[in-house]
Short mmCIF file of N, CA and C in Angstrom, two decimals:
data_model
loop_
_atom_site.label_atom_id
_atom_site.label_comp_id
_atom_site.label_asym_id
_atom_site.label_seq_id
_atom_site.Cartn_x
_atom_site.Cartn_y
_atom_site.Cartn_z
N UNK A 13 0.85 -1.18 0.00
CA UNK A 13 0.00 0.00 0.00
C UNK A 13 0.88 1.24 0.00
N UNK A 14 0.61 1.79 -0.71
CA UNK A 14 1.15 3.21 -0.96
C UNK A 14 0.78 4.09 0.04
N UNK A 15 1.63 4.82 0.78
CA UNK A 15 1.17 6.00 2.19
C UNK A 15 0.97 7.02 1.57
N UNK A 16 1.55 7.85 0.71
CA UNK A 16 1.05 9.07 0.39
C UNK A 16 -0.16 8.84 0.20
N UNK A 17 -0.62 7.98 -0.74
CA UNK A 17 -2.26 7.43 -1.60
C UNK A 17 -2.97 7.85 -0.05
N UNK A 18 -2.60 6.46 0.86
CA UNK A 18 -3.14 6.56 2.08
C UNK A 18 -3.53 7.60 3.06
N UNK A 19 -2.54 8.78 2.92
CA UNK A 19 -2.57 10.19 3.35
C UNK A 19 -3.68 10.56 2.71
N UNK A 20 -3.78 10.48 1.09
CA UNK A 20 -4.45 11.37 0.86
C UNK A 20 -6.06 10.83 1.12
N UNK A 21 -6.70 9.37 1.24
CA UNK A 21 -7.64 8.71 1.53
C UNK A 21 -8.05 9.87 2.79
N UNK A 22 -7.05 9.63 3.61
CA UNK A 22 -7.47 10.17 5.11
C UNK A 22 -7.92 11.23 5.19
N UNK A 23 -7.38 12.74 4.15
CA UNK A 23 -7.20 14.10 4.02
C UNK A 23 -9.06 14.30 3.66
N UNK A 24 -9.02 13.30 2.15
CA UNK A 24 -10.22 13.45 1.78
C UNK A 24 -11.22 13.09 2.33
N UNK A 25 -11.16 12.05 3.47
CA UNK A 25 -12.16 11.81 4.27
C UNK A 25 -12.11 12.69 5.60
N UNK A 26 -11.54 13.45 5.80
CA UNK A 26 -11.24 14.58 6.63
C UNK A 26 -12.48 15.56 6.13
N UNK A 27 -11.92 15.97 4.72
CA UNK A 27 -12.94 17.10 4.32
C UNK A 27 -13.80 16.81 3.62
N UNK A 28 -14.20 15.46 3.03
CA UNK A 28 -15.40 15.20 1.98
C UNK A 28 -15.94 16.15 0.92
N UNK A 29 -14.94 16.71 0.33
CA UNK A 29 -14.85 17.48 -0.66
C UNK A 29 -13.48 17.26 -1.39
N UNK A 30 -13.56 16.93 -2.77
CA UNK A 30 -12.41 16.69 -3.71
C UNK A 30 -11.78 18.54 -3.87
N UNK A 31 -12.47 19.37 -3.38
CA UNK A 31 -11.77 20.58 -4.12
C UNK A 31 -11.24 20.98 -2.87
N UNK A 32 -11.53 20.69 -1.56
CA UNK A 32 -10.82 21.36 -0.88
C UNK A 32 -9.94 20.67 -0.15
N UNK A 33 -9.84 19.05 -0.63
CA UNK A 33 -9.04 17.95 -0.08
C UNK A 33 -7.59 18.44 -1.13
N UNK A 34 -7.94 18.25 -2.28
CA UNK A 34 -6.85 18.52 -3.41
C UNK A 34 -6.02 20.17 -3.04
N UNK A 35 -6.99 21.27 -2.50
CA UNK A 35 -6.25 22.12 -2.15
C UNK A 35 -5.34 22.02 -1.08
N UNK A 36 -5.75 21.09 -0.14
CA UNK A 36 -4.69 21.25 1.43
C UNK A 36 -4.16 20.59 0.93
N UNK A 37 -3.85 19.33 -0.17
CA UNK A 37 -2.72 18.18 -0.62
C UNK A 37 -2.05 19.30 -1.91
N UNK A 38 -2.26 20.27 -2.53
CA UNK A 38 -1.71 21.29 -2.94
C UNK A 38 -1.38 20.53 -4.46
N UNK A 39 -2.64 19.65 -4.92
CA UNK A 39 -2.78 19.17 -6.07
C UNK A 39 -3.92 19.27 -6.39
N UNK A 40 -3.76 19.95 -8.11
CA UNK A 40 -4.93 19.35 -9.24
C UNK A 40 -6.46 18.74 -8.53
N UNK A 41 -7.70 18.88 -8.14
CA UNK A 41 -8.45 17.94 -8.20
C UNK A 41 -8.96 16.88 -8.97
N UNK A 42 -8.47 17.27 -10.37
CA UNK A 42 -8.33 15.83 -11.31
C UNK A 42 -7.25 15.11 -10.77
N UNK A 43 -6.69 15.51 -10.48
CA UNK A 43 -4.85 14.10 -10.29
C UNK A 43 -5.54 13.79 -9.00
N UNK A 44 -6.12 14.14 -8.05
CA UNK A 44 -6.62 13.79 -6.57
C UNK A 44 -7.74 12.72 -7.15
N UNK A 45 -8.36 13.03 -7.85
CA UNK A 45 -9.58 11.86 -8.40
C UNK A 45 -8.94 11.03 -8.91
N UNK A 46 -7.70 10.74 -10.07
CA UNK A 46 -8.05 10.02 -10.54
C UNK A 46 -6.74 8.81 -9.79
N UNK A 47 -6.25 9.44 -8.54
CA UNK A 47 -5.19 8.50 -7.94
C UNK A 47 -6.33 7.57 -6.72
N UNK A 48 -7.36 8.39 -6.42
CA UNK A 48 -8.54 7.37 -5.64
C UNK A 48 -9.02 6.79 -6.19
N UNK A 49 -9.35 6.81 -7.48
CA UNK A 49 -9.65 5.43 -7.94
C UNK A 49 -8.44 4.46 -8.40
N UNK A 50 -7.56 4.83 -8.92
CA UNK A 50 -6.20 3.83 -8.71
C UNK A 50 -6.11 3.29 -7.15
N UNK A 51 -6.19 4.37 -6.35
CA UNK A 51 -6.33 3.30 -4.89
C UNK A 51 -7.20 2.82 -4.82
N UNK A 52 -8.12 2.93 -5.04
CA UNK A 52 -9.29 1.87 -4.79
C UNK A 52 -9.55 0.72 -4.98
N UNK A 53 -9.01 0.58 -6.79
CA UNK A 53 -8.75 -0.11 -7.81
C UNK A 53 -7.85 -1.23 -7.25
N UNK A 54 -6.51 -0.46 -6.48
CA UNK A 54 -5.76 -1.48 -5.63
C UNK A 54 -6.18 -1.99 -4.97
N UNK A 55 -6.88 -1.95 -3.92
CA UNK A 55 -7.44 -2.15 -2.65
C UNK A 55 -8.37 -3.54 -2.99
N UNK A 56 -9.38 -2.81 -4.28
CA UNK A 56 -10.43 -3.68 -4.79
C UNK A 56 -11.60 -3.77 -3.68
N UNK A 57 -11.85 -1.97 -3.32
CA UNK A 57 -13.00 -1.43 -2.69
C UNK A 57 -12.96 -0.37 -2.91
N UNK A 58 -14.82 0.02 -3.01
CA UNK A 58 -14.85 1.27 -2.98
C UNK A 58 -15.08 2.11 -1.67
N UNK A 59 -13.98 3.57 -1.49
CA UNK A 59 -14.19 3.77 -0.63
C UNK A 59 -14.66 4.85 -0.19
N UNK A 60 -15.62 5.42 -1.19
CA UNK A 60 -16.43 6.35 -0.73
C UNK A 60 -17.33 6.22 -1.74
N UNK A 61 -18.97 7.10 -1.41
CA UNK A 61 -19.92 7.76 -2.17
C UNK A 61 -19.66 8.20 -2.98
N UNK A 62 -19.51 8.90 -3.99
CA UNK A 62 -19.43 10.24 -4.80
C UNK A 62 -21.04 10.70 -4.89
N UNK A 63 -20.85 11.85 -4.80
CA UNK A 63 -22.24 12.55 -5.63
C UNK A 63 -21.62 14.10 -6.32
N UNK A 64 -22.46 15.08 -6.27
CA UNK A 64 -21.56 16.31 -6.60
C UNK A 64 -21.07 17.21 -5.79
N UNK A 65 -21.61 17.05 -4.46
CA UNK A 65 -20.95 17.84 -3.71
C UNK A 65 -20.61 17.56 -2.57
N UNK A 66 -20.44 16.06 -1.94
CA UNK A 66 -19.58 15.42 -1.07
C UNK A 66 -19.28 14.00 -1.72
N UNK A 67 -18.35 13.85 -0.64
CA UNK A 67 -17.64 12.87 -0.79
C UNK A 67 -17.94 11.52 0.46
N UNK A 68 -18.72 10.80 0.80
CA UNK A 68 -18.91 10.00 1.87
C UNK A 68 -18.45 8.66 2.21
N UNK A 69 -17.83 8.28 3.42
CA UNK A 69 -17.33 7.22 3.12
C UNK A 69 -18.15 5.78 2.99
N UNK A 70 -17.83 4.98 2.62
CA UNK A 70 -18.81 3.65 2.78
C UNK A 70 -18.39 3.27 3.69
N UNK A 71 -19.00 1.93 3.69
CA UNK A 71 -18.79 0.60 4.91
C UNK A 71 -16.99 0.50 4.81
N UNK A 72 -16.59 -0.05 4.05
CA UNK A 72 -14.76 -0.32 3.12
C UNK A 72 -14.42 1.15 3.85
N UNK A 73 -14.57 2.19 3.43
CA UNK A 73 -14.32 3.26 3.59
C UNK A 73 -13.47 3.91 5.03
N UNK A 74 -14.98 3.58 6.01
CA UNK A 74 -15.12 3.52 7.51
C UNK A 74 -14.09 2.62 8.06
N UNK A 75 -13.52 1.14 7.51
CA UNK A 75 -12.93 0.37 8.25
C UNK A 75 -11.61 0.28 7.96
N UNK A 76 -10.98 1.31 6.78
CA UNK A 76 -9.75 1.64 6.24
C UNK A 76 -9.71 2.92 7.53
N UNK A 77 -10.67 3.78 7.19
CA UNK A 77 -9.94 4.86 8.34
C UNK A 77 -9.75 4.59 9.66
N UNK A 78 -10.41 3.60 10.06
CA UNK A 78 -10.44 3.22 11.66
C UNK A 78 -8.97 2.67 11.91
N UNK A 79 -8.02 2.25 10.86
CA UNK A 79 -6.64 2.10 11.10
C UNK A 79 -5.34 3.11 10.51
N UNK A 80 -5.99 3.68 9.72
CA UNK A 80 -5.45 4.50 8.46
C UNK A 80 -4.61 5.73 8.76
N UNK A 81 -5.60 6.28 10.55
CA UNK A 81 -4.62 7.51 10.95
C UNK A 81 -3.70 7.02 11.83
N UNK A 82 -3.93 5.66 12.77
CA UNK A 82 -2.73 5.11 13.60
C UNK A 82 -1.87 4.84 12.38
N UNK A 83 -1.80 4.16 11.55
CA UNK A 83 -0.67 3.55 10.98
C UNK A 83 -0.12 4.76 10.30
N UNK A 84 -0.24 5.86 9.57
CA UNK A 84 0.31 6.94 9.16
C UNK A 84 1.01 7.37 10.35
N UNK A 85 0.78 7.89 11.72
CA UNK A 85 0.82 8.16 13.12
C UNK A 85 2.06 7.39 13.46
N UNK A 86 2.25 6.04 13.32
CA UNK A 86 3.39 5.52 13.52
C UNK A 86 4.44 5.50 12.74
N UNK A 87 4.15 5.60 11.42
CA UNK A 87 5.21 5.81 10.52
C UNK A 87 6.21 6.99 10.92
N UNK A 88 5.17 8.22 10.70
CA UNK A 88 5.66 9.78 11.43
C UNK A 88 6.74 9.44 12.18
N UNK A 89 6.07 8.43 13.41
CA UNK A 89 6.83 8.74 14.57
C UNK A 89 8.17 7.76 14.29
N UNK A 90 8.07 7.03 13.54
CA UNK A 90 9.17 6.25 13.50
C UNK A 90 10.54 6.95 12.53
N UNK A 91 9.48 7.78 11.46
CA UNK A 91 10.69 8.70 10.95
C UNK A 91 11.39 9.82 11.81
N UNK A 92 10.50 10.04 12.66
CA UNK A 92 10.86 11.20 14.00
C UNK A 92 12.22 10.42 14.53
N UNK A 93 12.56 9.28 14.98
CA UNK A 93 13.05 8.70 16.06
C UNK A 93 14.22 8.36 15.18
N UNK A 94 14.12 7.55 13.80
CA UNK A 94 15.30 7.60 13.17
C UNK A 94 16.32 9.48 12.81
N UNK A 95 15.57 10.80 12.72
CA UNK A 95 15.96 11.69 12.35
C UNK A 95 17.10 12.23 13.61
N UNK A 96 16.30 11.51 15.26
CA UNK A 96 16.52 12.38 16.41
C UNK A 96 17.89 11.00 16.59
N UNK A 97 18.51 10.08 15.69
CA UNK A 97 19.73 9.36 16.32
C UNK A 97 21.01 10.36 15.93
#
């Protein structure tokens, strides 16, 4: 699994909006769309609603984020701990 991808899963389910998820990730909202469905595609779930003006997560969705900000969270911290030797 790709972490940035994963970051950005999290970002967008943060704000449930592709235009203002793609602005705090400081990319394109086409390149933000069309790398969630490449993740998805990976995953082989979908992990959100679309409609036109949110973004919601599904069932898949809900049970990716319930691990999605610890494991980003530890990565962080593990790059923290290698930077501070």
């Amino acid at each position: 699994m790709d972490l940035d991808r994963l970051r950005e899963f999290v970002i967008l389910s943060e704000e449930r909006s592709i235009k203002t998820a793609s602005a705090r990730l400081h990319v394109a909202p086409n390149v933000l769309s069309t790398r969630l469905t490449a993740f998805e595609r990976s995953l082989g779930a979908t992990l959100f609603d679309r409609n036109a003006h949110r973004f919601e997560l599904t069932e898949n969705g809900r049970t990716l984020l319930r691990n999605a900000k610890e494991l980003l969270d530890s990565y962080d911290k593990a790059l923290s701990s290698l930077q501070s030797v």
